[in-house]
mmCIF file of C-alpha atoms in Angstrom:
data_model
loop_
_atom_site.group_PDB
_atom_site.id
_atom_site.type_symbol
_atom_site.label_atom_id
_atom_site.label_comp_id
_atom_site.label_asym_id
_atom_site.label_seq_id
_atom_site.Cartn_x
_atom_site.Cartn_y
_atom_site.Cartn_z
ATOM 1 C CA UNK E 919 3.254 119.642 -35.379
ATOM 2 C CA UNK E 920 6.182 117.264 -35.156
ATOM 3 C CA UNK E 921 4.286 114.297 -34.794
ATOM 4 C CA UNK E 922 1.938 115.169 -37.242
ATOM 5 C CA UNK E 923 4.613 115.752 -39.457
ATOM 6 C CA UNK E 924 6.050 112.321 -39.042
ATOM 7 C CA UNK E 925 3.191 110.432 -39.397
ATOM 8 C CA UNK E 926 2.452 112.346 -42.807
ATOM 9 C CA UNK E 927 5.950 111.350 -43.510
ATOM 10 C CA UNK E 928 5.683 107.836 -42.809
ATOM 11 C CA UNK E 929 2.340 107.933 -45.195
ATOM 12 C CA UNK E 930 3.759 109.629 -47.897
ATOM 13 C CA UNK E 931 7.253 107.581 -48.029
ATOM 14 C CA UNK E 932 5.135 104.334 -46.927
ATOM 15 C CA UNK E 933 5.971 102.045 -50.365
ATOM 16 C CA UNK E 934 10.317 102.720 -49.603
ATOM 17 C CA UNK E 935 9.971 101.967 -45.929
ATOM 18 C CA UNK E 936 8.030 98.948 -47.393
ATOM 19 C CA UNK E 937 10.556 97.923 -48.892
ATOM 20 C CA UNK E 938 13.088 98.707 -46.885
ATOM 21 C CA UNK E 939 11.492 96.153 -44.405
ATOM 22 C CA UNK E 940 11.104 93.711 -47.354
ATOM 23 C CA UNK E 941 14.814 93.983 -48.552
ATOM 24 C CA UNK E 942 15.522 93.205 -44.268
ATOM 25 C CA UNK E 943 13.805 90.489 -43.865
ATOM 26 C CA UNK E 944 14.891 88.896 -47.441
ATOM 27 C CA UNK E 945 18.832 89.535 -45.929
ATOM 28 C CA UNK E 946 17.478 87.883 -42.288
ATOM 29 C CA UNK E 947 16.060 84.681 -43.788
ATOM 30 C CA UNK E 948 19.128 84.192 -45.589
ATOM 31 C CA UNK E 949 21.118 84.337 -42.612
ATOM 32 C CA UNK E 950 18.502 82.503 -40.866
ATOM 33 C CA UNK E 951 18.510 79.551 -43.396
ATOM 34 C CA UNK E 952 22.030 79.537 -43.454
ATOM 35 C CA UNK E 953 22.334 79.286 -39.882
ATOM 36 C CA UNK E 954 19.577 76.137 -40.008
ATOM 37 C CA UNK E 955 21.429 74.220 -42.641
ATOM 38 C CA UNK E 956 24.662 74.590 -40.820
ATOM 39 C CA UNK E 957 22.615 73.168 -37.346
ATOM 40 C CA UNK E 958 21.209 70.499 -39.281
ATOM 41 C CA UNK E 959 24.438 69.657 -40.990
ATOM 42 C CA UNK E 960 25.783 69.434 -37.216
ATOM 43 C CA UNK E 961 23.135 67.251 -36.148
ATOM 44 C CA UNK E 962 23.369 64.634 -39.413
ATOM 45 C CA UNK E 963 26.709 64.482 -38.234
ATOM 46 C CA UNK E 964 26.337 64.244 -34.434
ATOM 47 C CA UNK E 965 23.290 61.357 -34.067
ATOM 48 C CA UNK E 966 24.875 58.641 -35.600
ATOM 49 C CA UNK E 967 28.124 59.201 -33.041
ATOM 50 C CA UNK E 968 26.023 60.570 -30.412
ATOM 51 C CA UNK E 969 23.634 56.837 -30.562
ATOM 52 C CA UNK E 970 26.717 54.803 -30.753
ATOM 53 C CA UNK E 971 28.132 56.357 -27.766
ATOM 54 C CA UNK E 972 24.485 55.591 -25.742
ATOM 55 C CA UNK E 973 24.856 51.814 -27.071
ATOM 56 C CA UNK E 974 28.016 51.246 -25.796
ATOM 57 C CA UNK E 975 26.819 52.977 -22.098
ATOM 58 C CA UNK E 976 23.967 51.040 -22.112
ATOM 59 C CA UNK E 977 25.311 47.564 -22.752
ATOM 60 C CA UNK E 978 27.314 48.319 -19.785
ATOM 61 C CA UNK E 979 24.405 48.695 -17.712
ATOM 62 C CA UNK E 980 22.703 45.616 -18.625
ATOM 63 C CA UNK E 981 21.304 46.638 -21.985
ATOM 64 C CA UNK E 982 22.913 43.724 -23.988
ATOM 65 C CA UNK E 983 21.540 43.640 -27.365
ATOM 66 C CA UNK E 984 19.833 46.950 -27.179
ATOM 67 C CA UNK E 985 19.007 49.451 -30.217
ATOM 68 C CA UNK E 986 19.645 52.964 -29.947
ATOM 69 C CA UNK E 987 18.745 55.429 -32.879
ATOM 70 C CA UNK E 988 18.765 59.501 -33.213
ATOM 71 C CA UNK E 989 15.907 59.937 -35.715
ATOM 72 C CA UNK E 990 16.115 63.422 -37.540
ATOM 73 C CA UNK E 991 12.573 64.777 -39.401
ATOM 74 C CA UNK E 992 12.250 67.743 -41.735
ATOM 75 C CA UNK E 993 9.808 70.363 -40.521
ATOM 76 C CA UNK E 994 8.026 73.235 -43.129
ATOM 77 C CA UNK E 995 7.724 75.884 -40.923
ATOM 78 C CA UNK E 996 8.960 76.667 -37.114
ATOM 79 C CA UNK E 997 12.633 74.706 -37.183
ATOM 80 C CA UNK E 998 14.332 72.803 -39.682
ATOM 81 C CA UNK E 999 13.896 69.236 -37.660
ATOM 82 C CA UNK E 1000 12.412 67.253 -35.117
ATOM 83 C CA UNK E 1001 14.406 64.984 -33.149
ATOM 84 C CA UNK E 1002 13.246 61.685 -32.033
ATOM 85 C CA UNK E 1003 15.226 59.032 -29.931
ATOM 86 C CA UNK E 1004 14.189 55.738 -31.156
ATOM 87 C CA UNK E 1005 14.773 52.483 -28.262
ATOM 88 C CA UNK E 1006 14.666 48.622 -28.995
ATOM 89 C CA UNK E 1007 15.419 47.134 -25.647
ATOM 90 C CA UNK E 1008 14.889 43.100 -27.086
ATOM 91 C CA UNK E 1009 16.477 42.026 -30.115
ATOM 92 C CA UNK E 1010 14.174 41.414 -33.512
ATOM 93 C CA UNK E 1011 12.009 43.987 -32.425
ATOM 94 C CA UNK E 1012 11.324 47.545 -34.316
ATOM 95 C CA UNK E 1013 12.910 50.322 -32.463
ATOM 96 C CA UNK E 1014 10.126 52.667 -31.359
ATOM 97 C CA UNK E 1015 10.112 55.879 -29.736
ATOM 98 C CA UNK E 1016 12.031 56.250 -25.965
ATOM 99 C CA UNK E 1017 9.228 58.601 -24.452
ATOM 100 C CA UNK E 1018 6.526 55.914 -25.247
ATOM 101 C CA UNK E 1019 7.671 52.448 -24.758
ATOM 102 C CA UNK E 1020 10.558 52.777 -22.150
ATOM 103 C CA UNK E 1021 9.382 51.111 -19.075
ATOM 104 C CA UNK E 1022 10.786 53.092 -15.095
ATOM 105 C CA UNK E 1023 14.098 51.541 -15.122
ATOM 106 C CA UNK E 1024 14.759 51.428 -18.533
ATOM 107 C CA UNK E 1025 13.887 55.219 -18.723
ATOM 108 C CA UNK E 1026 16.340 55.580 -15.825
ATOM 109 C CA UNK E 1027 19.194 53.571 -17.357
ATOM 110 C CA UNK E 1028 18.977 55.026 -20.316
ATOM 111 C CA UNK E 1029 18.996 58.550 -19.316
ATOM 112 C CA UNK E 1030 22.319 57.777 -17.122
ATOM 113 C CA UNK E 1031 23.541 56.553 -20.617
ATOM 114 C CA UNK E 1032 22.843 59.859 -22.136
ATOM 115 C CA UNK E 1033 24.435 61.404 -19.182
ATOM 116 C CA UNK E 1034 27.288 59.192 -19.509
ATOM 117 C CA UNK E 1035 27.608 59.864 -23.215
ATOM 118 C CA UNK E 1036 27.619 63.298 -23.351
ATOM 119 C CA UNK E 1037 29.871 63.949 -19.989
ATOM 120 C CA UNK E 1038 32.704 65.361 -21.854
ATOM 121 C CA UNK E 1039 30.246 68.515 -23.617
ATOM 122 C CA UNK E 1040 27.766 68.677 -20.904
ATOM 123 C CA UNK E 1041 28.860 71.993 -18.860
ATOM 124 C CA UNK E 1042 26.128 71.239 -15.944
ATOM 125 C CA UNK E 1043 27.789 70.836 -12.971
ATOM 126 C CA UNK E 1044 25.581 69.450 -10.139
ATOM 127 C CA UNK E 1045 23.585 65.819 -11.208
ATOM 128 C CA UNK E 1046 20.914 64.913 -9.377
ATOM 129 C CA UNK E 1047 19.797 60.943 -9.409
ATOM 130 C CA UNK E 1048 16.649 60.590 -7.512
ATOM 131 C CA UNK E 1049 16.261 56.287 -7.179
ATOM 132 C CA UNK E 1050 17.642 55.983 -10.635
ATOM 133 C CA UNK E 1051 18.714 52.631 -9.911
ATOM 134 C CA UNK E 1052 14.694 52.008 -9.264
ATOM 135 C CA UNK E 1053 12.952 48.830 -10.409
ATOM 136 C CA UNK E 1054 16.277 46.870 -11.715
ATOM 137 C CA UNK E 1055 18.491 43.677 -10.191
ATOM 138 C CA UNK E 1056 21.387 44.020 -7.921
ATOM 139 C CA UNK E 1057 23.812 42.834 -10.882
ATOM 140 C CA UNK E 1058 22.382 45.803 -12.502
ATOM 141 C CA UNK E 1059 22.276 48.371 -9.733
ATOM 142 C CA UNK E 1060 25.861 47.524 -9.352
ATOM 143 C CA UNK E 1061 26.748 48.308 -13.092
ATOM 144 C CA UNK E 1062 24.824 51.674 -12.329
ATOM 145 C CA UNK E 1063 26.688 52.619 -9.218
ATOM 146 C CA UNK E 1064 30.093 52.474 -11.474
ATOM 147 C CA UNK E 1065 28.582 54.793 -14.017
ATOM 148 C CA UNK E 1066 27.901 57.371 -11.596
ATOM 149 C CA UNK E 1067 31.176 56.816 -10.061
ATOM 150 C CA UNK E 1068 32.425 57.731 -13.486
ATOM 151 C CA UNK E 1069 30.450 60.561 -13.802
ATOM 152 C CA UNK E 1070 31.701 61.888 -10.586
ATOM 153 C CA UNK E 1071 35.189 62.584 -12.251
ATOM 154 C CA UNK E 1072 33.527 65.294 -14.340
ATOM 155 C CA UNK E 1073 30.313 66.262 -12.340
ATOM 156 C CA UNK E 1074 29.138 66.580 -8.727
ATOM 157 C CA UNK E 1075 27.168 63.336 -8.482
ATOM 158 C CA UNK E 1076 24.215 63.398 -5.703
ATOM 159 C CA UNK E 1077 22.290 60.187 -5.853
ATOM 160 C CA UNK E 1078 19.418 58.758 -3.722
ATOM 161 C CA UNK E 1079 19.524 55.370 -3.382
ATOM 162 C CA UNK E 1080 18.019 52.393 -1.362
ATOM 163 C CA UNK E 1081 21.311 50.271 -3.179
ATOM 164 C CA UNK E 1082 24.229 48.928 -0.840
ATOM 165 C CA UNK E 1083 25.850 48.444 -3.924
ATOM 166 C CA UNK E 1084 25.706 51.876 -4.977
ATOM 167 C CA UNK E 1085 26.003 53.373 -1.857
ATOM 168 C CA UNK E 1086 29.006 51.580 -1.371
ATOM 169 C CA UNK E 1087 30.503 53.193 -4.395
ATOM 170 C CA UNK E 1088 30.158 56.818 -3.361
ATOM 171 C CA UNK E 1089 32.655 59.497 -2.394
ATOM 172 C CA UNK E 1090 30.460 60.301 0.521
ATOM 173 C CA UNK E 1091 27.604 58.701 2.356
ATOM 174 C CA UNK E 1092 24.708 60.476 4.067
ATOM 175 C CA UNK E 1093 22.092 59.266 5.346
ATOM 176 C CA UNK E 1094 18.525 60.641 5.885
ATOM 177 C CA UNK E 1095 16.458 60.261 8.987
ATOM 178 C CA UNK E 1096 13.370 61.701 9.977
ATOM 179 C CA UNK E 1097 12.602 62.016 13.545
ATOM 180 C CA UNK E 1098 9.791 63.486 15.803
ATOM 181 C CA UNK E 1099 10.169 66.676 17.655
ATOM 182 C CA UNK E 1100 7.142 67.915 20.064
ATOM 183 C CA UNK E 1101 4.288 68.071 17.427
ATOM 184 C CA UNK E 1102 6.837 68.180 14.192
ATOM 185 C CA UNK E 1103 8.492 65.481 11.891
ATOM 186 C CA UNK E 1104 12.528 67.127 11.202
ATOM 187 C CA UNK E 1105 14.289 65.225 8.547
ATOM 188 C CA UNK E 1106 18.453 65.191 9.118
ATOM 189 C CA UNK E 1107 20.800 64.416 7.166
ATOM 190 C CA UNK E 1108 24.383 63.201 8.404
ATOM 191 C CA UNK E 1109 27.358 61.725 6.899
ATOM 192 C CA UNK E 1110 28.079 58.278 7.419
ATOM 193 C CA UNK E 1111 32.210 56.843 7.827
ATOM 194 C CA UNK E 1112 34.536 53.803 8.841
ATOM 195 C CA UNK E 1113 32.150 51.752 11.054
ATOM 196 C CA UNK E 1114 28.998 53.271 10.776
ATOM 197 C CA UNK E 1115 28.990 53.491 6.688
ATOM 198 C CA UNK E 1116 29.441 49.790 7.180
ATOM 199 C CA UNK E 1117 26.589 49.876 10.046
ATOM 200 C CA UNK E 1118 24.284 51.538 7.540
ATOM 201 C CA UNK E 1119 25.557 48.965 4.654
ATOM 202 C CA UNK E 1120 24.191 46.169 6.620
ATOM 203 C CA UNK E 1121 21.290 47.285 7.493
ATOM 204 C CA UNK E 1122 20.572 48.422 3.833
ATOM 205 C CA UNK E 1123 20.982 44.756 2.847
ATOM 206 C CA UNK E 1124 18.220 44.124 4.746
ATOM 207 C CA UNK E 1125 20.017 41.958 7.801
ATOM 208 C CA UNK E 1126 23.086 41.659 10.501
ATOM 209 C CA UNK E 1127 25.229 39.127 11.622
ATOM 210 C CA UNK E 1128 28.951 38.436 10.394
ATOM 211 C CA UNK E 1129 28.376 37.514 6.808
ATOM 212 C CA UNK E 1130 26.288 40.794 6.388
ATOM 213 C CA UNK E 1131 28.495 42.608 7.460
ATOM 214 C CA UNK E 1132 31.259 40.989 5.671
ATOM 215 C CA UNK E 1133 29.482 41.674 2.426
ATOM 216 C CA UNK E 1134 29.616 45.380 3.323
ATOM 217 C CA UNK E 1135 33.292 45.455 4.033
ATOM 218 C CA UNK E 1136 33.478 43.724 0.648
ATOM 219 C CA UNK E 1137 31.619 46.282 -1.096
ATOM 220 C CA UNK E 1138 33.418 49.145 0.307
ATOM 221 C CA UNK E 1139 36.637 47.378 -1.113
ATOM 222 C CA UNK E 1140 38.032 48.862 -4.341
ATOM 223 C CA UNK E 1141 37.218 46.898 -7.486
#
């Protein structure tokens, strides 16, 4: 009887509830498009600041007359914008999107601009560089090894790198090693100090002897 009841109610009363719900939703969209104009206000004001700041990372890591844009696009329905980041890596070219014409290690470089740019609001705590310094010159690596290092003061840096000048630049150096154990390939992973780090610093550069290993000690020095 009780549920019949309510259902007759809900009939009968059906054109208030309806408007009830109407009268809800007009109060929600308000608040919603209030909300959206306020976000998109934010974000006018944040790109052009926000695409400076990349600029100025990525110069320092070799991008020298790169273009760096934070392209905003109304949408109808589903959000009020897109956002786009527009890249010119050569000068007197148009800037064009990042996701389509950014080759491996500009991807990389730029993305550890980003990083760099936004270090002071980013909350994540643990970054995780996987051979970001692939695909680019030693002058270069270098330059990227110091922006880590600077990211370190405000993150927990763990990078992967086949760099002596990166690895060189690090708090702490492990190194990986697989080895063979009865019918099973173990991977360990050991931290490297004093002598050995420099060990492992010559035989990243790829030889020995005494200038080798004088370049190591020479990397290891603070700039």
């Amino acid at each position: 009887r009780e549920e019949a009841a309510s259902r007759l109610d809900r009939m009968e009363h059906r054109t208030e509830r309806l408007e009830e719900l109407r009268a809800s939703i007009a109060v929600l969209r308000k608040q919603m498009d209030a909300a959206g104009q306020a976000l998109t206000r934010a974000r006018q004001d944040s790109a052009p600041r926000l695409a400076a700041s990349i600029v100025r990372h990525s110069r320092e890591l070799g991008f020298r007359q790169a273009v760096f844009e934070v392209s905003l696009s109304p949408l109808q329905e589903q959000g009020m914008e897109t956002v786009e980041f527009l890249f010119g890596p050569n000068p007197g070219e148009p800037s064009k999107p990042l996701r389509l014409i950014a080759s491996s290690g500009e991807l990389a470089r730029i993305m550890l601009a980003i990083k760099s740019a936004l270090a002071h609001k980013d909350a994540t705590p643990l970054l995780v560089f996987d051979e970001i310094d692939a695909n680019v010159g030693g002058e270069v690596a270098r330059a990227v090894g110091f922006k880590m290092q600077q990211l370190g003061n405000r993150h927990q840096v763990i990078s992967i790198t086949h760099f002596p000048q990166v690895a060189a630049l690090a708090s702490h150096h492990y190194l990986v090693q697989k080895a063979s154990a009865g019918n099973r390939t173990i991977s360990c992973l050991r931290e490297v100090s004093h002598e050995e780090r420099v060990d492992e610093l010559v035989r990243m550069l790829g030889g020995g002897g005494d200038h080798a290993r004088t370049l190591a000690q020479a990397l290891l020095q603070p700039s």
